[in-house]
Short mmCIF file of C-alpha atoms in Angstrom, two decimals:
data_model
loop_
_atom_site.label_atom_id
_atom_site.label_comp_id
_atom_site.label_asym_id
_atom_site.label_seq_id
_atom_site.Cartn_x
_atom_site.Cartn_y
_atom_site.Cartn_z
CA UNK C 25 -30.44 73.68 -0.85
CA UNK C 26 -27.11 74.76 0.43
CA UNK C 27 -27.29 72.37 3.22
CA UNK C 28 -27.63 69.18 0.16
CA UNK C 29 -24.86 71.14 -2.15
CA UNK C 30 -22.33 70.71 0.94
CA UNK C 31 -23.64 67.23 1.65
CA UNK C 32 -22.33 66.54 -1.90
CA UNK C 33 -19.62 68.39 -1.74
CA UNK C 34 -18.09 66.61 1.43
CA UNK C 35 -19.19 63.11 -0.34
CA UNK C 36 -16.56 64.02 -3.45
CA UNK C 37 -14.25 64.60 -1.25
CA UNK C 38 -14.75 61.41 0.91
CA UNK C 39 -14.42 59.70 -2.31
CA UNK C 40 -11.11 61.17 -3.56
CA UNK C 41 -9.51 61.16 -0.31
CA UNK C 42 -9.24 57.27 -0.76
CA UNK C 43 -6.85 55.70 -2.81
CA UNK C 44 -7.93 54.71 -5.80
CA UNK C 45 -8.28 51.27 -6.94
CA UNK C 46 -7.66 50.05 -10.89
CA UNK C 47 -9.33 46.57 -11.54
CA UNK C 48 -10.81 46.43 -14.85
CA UNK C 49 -11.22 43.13 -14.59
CA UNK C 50 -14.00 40.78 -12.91
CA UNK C 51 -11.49 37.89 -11.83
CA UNK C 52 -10.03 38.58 -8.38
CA UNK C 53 -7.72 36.49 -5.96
CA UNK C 54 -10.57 33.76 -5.98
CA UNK C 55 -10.27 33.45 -9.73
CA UNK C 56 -6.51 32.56 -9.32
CA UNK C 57 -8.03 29.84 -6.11
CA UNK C 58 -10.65 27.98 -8.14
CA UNK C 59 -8.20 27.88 -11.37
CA UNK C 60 -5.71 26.18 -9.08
CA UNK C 61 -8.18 23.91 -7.39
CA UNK C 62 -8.94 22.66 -10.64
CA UNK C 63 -5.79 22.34 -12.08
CA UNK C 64 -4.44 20.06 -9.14
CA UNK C 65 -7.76 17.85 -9.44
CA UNK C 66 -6.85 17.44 -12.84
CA UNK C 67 -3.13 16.22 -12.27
CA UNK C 68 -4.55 14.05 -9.72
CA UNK C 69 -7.36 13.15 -11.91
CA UNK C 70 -5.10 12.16 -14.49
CA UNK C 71 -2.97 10.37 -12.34
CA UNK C 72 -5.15 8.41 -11.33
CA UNK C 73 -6.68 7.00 -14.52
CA UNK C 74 -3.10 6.21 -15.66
CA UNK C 75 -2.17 3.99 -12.74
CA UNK C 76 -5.98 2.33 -13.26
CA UNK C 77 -5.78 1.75 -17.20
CA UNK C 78 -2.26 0.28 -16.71
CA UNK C 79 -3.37 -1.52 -13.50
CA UNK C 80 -6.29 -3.05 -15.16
CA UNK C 81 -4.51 -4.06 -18.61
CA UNK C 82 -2.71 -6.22 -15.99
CA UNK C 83 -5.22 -8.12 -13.84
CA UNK C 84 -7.21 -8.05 -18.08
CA UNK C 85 -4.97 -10.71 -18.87
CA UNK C 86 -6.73 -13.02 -16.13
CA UNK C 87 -8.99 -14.57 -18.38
CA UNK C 88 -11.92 -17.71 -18.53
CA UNK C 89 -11.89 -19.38 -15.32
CA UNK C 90 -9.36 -17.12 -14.05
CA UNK C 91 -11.25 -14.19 -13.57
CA UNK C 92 -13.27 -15.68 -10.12
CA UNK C 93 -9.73 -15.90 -8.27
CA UNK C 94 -8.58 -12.99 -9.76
CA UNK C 95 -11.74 -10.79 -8.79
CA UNK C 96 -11.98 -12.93 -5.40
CA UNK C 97 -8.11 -12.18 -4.36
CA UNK C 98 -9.06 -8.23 -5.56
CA UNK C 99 -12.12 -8.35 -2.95
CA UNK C 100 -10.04 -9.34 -0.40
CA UNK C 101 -7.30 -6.97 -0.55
CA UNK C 102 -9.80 -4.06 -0.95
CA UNK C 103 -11.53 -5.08 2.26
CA UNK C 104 -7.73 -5.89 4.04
CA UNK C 105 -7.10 -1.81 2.53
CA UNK C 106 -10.25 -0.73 3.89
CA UNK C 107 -9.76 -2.98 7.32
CA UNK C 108 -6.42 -1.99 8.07
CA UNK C 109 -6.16 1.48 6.80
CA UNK C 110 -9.62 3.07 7.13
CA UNK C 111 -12.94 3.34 5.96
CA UNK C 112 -13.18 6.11 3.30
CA UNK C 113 -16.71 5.90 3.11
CA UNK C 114 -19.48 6.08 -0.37
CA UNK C 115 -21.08 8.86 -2.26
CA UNK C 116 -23.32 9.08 0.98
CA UNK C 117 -20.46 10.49 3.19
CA UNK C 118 -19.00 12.79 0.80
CA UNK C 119 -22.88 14.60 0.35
CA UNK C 120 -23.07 14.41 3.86
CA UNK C 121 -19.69 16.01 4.73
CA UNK C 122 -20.51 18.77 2.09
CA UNK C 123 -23.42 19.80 3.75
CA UNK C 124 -23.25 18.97 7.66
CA UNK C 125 -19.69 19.23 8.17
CA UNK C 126 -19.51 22.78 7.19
CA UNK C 127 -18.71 21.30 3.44
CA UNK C 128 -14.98 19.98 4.67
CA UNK C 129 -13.85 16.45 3.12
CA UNK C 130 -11.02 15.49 4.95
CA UNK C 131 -7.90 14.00 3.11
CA UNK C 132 -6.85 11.08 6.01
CA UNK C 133 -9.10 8.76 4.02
CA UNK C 134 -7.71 9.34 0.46
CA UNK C 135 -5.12 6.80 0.73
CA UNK C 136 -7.60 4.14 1.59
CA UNK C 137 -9.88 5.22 -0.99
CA UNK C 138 -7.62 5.09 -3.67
CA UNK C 139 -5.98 1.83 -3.18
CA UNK C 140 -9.24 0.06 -2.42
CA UNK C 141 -11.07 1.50 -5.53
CA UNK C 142 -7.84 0.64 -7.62
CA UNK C 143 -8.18 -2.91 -6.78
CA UNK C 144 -12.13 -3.09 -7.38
CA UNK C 145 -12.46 -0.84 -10.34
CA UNK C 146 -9.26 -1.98 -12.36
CA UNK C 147 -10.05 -6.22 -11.18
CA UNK C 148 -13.92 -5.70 -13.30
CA UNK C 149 -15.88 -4.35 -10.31
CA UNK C 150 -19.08 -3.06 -11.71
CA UNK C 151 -18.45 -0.09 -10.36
CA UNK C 152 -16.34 3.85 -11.76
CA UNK C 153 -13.67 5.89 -10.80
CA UNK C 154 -16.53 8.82 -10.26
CA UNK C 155 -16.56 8.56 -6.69
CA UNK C 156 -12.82 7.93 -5.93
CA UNK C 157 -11.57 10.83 -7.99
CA UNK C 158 -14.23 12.85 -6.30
CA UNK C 159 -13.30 12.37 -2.77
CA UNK C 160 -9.70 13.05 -3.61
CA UNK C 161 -10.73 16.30 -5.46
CA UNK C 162 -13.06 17.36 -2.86
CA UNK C 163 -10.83 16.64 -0.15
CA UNK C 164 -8.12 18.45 -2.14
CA UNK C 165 -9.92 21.59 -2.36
CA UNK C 166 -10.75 21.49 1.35
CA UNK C 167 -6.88 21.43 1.86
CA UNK C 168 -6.26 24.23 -0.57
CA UNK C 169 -9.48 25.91 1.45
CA UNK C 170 -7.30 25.52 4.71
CA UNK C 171 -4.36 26.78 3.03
CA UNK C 172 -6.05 29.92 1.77
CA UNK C 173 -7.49 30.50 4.85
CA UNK C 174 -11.06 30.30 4.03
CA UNK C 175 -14.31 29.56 6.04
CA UNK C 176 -17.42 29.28 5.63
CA UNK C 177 -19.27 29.01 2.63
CA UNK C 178 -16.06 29.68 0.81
CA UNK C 179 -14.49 26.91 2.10
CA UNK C 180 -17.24 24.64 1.32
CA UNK C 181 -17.62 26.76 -2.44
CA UNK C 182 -13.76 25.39 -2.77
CA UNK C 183 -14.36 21.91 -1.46
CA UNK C 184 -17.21 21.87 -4.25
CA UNK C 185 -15.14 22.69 -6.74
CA UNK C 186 -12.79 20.11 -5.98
CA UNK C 187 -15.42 17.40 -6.33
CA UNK C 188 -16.65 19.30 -10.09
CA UNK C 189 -12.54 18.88 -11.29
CA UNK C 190 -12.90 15.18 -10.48
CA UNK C 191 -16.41 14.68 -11.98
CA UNK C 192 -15.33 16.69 -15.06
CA UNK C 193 -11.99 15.03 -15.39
CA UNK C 194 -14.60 11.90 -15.90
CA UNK C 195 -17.65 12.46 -18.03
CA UNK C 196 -15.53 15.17 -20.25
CA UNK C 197 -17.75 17.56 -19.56
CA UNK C 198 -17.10 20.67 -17.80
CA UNK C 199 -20.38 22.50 -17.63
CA UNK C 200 -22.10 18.93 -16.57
CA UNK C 201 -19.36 18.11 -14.01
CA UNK C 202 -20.23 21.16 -12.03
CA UNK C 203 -23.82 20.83 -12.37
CA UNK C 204 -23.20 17.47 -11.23
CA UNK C 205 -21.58 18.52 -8.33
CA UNK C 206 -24.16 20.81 -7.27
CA UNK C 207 -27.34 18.82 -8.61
CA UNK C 208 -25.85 15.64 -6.43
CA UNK C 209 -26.36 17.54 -3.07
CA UNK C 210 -29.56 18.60 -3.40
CA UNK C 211 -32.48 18.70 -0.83
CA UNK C 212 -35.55 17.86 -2.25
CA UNK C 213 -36.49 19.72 -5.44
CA UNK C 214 -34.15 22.70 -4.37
CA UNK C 215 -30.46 23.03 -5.49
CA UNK C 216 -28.53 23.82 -2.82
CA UNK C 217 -25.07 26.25 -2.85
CA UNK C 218 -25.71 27.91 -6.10
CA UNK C 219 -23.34 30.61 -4.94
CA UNK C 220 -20.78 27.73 -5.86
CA UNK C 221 -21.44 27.18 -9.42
CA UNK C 222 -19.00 30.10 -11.10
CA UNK C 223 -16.13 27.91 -8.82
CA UNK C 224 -17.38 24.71 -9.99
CA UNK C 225 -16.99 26.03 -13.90
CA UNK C 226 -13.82 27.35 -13.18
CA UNK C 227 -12.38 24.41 -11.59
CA UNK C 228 -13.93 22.40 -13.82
CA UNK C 229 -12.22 23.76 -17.64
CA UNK C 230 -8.74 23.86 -15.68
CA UNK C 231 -9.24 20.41 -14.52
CA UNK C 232 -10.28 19.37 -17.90
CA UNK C 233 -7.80 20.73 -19.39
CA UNK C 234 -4.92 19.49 -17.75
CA UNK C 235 -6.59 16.01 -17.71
CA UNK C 236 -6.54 16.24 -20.96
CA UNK C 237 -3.19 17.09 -21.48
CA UNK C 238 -2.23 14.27 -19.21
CA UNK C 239 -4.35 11.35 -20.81
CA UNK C 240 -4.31 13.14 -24.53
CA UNK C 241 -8.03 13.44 -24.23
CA UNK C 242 -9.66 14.79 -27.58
CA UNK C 243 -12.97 16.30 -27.87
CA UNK C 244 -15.56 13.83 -28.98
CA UNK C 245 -18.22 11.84 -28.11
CA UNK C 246 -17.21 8.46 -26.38
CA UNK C 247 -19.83 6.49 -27.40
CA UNK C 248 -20.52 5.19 -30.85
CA UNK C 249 -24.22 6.07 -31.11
CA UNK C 250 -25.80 6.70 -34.69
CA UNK C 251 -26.51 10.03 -35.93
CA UNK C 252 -30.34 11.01 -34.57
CA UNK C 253 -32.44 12.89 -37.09
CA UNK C 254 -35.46 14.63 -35.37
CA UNK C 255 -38.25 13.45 -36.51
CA UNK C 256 -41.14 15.59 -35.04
CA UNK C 257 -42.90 16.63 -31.81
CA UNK C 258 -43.61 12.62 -30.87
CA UNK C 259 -39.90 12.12 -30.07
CA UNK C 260 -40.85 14.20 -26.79
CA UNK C 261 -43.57 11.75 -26.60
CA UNK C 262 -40.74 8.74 -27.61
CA UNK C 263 -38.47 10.30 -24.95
CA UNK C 264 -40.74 10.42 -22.23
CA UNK C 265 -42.07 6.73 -22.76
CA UNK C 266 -38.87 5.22 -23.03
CA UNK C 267 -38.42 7.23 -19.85
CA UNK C 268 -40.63 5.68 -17.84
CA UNK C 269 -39.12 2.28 -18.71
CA UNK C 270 -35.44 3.49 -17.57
CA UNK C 271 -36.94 4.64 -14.48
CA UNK C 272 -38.78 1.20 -14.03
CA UNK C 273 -35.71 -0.27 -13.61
CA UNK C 274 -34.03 2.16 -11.66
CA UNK C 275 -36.80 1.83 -9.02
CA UNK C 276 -35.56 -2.24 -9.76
CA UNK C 277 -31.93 -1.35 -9.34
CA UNK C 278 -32.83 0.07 -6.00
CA UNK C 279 -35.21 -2.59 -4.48
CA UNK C 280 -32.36 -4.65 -5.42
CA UNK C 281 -29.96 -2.90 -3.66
CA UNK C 282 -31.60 -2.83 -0.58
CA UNK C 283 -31.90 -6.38 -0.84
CA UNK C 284 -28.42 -7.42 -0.82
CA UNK C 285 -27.76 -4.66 1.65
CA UNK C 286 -29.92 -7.06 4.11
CA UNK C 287 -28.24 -10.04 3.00
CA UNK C 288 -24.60 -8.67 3.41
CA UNK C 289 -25.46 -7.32 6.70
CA UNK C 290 -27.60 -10.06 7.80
CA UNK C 291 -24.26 -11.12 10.08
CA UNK C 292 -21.65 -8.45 11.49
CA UNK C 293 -18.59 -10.18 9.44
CA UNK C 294 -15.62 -8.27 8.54
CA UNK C 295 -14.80 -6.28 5.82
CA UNK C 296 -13.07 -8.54 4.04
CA UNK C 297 -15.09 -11.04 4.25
CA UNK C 298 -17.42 -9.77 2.37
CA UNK C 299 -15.35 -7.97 -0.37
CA UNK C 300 -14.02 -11.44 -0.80
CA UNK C 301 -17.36 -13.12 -0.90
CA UNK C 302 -18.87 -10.63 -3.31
CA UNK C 303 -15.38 -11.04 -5.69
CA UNK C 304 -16.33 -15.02 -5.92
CA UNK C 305 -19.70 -14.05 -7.02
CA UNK C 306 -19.05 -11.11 -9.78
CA UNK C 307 -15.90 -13.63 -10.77
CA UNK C 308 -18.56 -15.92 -11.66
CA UNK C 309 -21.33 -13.46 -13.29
CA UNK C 310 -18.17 -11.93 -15.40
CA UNK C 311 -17.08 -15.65 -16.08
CA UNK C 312 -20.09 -16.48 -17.96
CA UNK C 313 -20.89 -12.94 -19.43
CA UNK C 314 -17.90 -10.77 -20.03
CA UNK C 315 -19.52 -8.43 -21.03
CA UNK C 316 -20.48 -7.39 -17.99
CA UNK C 317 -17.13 -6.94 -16.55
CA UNK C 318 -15.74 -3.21 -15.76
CA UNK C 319 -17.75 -0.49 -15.00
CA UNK C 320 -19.00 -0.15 -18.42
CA UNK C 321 -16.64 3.05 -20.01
CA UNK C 322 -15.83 0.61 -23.26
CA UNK C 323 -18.21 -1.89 -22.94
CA UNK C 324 -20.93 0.33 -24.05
CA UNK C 325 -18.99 0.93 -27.34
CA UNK C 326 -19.05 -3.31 -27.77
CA UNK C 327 -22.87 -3.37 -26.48
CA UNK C 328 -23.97 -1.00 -29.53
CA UNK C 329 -22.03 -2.35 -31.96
CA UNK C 330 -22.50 -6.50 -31.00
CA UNK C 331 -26.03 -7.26 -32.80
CA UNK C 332 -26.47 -9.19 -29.86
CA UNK C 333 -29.87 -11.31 -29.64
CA UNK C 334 -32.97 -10.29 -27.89
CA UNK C 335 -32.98 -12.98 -25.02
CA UNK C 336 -28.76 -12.02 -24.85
CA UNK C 337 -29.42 -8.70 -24.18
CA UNK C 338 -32.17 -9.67 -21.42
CA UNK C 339 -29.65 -11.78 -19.77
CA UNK C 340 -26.96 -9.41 -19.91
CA UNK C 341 -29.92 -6.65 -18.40
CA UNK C 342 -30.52 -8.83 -15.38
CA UNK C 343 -27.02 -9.75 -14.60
CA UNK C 344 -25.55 -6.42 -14.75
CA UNK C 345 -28.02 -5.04 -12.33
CA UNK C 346 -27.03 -7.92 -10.11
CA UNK C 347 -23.41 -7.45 -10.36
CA UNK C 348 -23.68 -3.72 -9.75
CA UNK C 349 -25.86 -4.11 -6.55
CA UNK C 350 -23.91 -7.02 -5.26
CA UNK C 351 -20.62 -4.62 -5.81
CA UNK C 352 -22.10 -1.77 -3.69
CA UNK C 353 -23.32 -4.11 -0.91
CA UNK C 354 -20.96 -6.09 -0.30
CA UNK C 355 -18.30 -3.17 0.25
CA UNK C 356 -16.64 -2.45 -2.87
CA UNK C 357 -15.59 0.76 -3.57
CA UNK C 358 -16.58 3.04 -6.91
CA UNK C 359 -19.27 4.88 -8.55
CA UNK C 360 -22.46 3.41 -9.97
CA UNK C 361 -23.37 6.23 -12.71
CA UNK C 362 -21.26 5.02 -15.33
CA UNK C 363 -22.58 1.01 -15.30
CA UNK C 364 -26.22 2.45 -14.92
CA UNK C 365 -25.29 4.09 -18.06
CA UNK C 366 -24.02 0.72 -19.33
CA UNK C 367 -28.08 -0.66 -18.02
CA UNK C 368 -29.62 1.95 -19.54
CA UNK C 369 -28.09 1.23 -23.01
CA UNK C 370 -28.82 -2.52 -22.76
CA UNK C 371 -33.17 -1.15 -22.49
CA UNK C 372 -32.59 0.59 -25.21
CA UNK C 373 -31.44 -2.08 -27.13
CA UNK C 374 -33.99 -4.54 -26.10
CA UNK C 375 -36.96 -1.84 -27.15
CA UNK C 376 -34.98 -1.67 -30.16
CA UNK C 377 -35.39 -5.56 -31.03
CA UNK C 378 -38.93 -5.08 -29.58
CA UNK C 379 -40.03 -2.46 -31.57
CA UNK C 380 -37.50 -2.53 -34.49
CA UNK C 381 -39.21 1.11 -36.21
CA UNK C 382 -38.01 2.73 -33.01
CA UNK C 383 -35.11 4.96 -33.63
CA UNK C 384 -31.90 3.16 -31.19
CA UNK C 385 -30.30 6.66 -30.59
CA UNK C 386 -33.10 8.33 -28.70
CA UNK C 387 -33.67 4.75 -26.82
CA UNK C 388 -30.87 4.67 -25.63
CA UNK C 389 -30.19 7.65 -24.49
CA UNK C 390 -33.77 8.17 -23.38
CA UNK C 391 -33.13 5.02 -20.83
CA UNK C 392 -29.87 6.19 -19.82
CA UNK C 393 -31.26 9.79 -18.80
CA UNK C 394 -33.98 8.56 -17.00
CA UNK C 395 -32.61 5.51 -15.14
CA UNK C 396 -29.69 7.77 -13.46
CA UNK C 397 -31.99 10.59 -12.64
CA UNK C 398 -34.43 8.26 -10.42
CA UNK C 399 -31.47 6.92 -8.74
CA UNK C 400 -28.97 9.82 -8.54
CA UNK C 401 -31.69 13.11 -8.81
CA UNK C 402 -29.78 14.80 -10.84
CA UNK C 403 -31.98 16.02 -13.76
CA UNK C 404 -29.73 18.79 -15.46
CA UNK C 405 -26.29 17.27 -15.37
CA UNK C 406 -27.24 13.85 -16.63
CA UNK C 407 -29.08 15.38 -19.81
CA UNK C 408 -25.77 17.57 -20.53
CA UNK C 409 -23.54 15.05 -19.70
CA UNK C 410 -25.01 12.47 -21.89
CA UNK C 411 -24.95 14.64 -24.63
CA UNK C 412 -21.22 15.14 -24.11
CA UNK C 413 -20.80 11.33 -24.17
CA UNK C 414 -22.64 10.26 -26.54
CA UNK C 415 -22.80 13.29 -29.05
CA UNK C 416 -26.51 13.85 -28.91
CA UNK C 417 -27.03 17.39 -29.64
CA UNK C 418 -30.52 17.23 -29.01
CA UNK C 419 -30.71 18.40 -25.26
CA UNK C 420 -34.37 18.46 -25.17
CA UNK C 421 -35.60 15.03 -25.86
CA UNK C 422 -33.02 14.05 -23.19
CA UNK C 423 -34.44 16.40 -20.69
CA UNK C 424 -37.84 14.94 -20.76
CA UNK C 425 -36.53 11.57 -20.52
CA UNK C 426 -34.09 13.15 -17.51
CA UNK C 427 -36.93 14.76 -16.11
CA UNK C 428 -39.07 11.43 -16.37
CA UNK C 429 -36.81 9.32 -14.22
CA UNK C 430 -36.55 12.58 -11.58
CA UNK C 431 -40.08 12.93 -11.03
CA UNK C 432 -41.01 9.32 -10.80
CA UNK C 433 -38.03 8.53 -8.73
CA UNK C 434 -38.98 6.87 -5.62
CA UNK C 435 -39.74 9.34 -2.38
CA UNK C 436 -37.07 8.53 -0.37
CA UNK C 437 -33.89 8.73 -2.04
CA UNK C 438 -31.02 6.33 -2.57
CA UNK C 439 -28.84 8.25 -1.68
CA UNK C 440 -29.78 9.05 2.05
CA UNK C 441 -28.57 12.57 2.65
CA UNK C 442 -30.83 14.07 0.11
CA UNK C 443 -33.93 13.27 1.88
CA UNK C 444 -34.23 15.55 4.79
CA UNK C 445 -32.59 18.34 5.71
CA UNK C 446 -30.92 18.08 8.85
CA UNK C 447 -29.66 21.60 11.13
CA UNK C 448 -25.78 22.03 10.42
CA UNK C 449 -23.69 21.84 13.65
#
């Protein structure tokens, strides 16, 4: 007994020998790392989408004929950019940089990526600012990383971040943005770096709200859905059906894909050549449907409220699946999540003049859910982002129809990386 009593005895005294430390407070140093991340992504964020809105009212004034030289000319300075000054790479890289290149995403290629992507997004490339603003964010917390001297999984924690302040700065949507960024470079049915998500969040409401100080972003939906009034426990059953036609076409999206992949690297020609080739033939598809034009951000708006015609809307389906495959293939640079959204309202629609008792609301989103979960596996961000964009409030029908697309999604990915796991060096 005395023996324990002095045990304790010489513990207290360990403990008050050493100087005491006063932090009420759960935020540390890495609070103060994450917050700053976040607030430079959203200065660049913003940034950027100034340069592209005024940049694209510009080449917008291009109209009828016009648009095939305009979007052809576009093409070939994009591939020239991409030619001369490097190749920054797709979506693919950046997942496979986060997690085989101990999560750095190096900044050399930023300049590249942003003047090509300014030309294809802003000329009507059917294609979003998602995946340029993300390798400039992610790179740009890799730089901050070096800067505060991290390594490791902090470093690649920090270059995460970065890539949640530039999805966020996008979709509006703070918590999706991070589960974006986290759902996106997955392996399998496993999320990986989870350890990264209190970053992401943090980075994410700093970068959103200096984006939207920059922009004069309000909080809102975006889209101009109807209100959707629950109707009863068949709207799961709705939401699940209408899922399995969104992910129909994303398993057409892909096969398409793949096909013009082939075609466009059928012969080893340069760059350019085939940015330019692939601006003559979305000059032409936006020529003769407009609508189609852009990667979709206001076009949805006109798509829901045009009463377009049944055998329209088909047309408009078909060709905007073509013009975003042929935009990705033949070396344009952007993000496709936005214009699948823009597909995935246009099935919608067309159940909708199909089946005129269905409720349009839960179509669409329903289709939009499910069509970007088969291509892009990510479940849980697509159901919260949507209902940030479209003011849904309804997560659960969404998830079924998220979950839908996910699970039927073909086996091997379209985005490579996430199939296997490979050993990091």
């Amino acid at each position: 007994m005395k023996i324990n009593r002095r045990r304790r005895l010489i513990r207290t005294f360990n403990l008050l020998d050493q100087p005491i430390r006063f932090n009420p407070f759960v935020f540390s140093r890495t609070f103060f790392m994450w917050a700053v991340t976040g607030l430079v992504g959203g200065i660049i964020a913003g940034g950027y989408w100034i340069v592209l809105e005024h940049f694209t009212e510009f080449l917008a004034e291009f109209q009828g004929w016009q648009v095939i030289p305009t979007m052809a000319i576009c093409g070939l300075l994009a591939g020239l950019v991409i030619h001369f000054i490097g190749d920054p790479g797709e979506i693919h890289l950046i997942v496979n940089n986060i997690r085989f290149n101990k999560g750095k995403l190096e900044p050399k290629n930023n300049p590249s990526m942003i003047l090509s992507s300014l030309f294809c997004v802003a000329s009507g490339g059917s294609l979003g600012p998602e995946a340029p603003l993300v390798q400039v964010t992610g790179s740009t917390g890799t730089w901050l990383g070096k800067i505060f001297r991290l390594k490791g999984e902090e470093l690649r924690s920090l270059s995460i971040a970065g890539m949640a302040s530039g999805f966020t700065a996008l979709f509006g949507a703070p918590l999706g943005g991070s589960l974006f960024s986290l759902e996106i470079l997955h392996h399998k049915h496993a999320v990986e770096y989870y350890k990264a998500i209190i970053p992401a969040l943090v980075a994410s409401c700093f970068s959103y709200l200096m984006f939207a100080l920059i922009i004069h972003l309000g909080i809102g939906a975006t889209w101009d859905l109807k209100a959707y009034h629950y109707t009863g426990v068949y709207d799961f059953l709705y939401a699940t059906l209408f899922g399995i036609v969104g992910t129909f076409f994303g398993w057409i999206f892909i096969f398409v894909v793949k096909f013009f992949k082939k075609v466009f690297e059928y012969r080893a020609f340069p760059i350019y050549i085939k940015t330019f080739v692939g601006g003559i033939i979305l000059g032409v598809i936006a020529y003769n449907f407009p609508i189609t034009r852009y990667f979709g951000h206001n076009e949805i708006n006109q798509l829901i409220g045009g009463n377009f015609g049944l055998n329209f809307l088909i047309l408009i389906l078909v060709f905007k699946i073509l013009a975003i495959a042929i935009t990705v293939t033949s070396g344009w640079r952007g993000g496709f999540i936005i214009p699948l959204f823009f597909v995935g309202t246009t099935l919608g629609l067309i159940i909708h003049n199909l089946f005129p008792g269905v409720d349009t609301t839960l179509a669409i989103v329903s289709c939009m859910a499910a069509i970007n979960a088969c291509v892009t596996r990510t479940p849980m961000s697509t159901t919260i982002i949507l209902g940030t964009l479209t003011g849904f409030t309804y997560f659960v029908p969404i998830l079924f129809a998220s979950l839908t697309g996910y699970f039927l999604a073909p086996r091997i990915p379209f985005i490579g990386s996430q199939s296997e796991k490979l050993v990091e060096e």
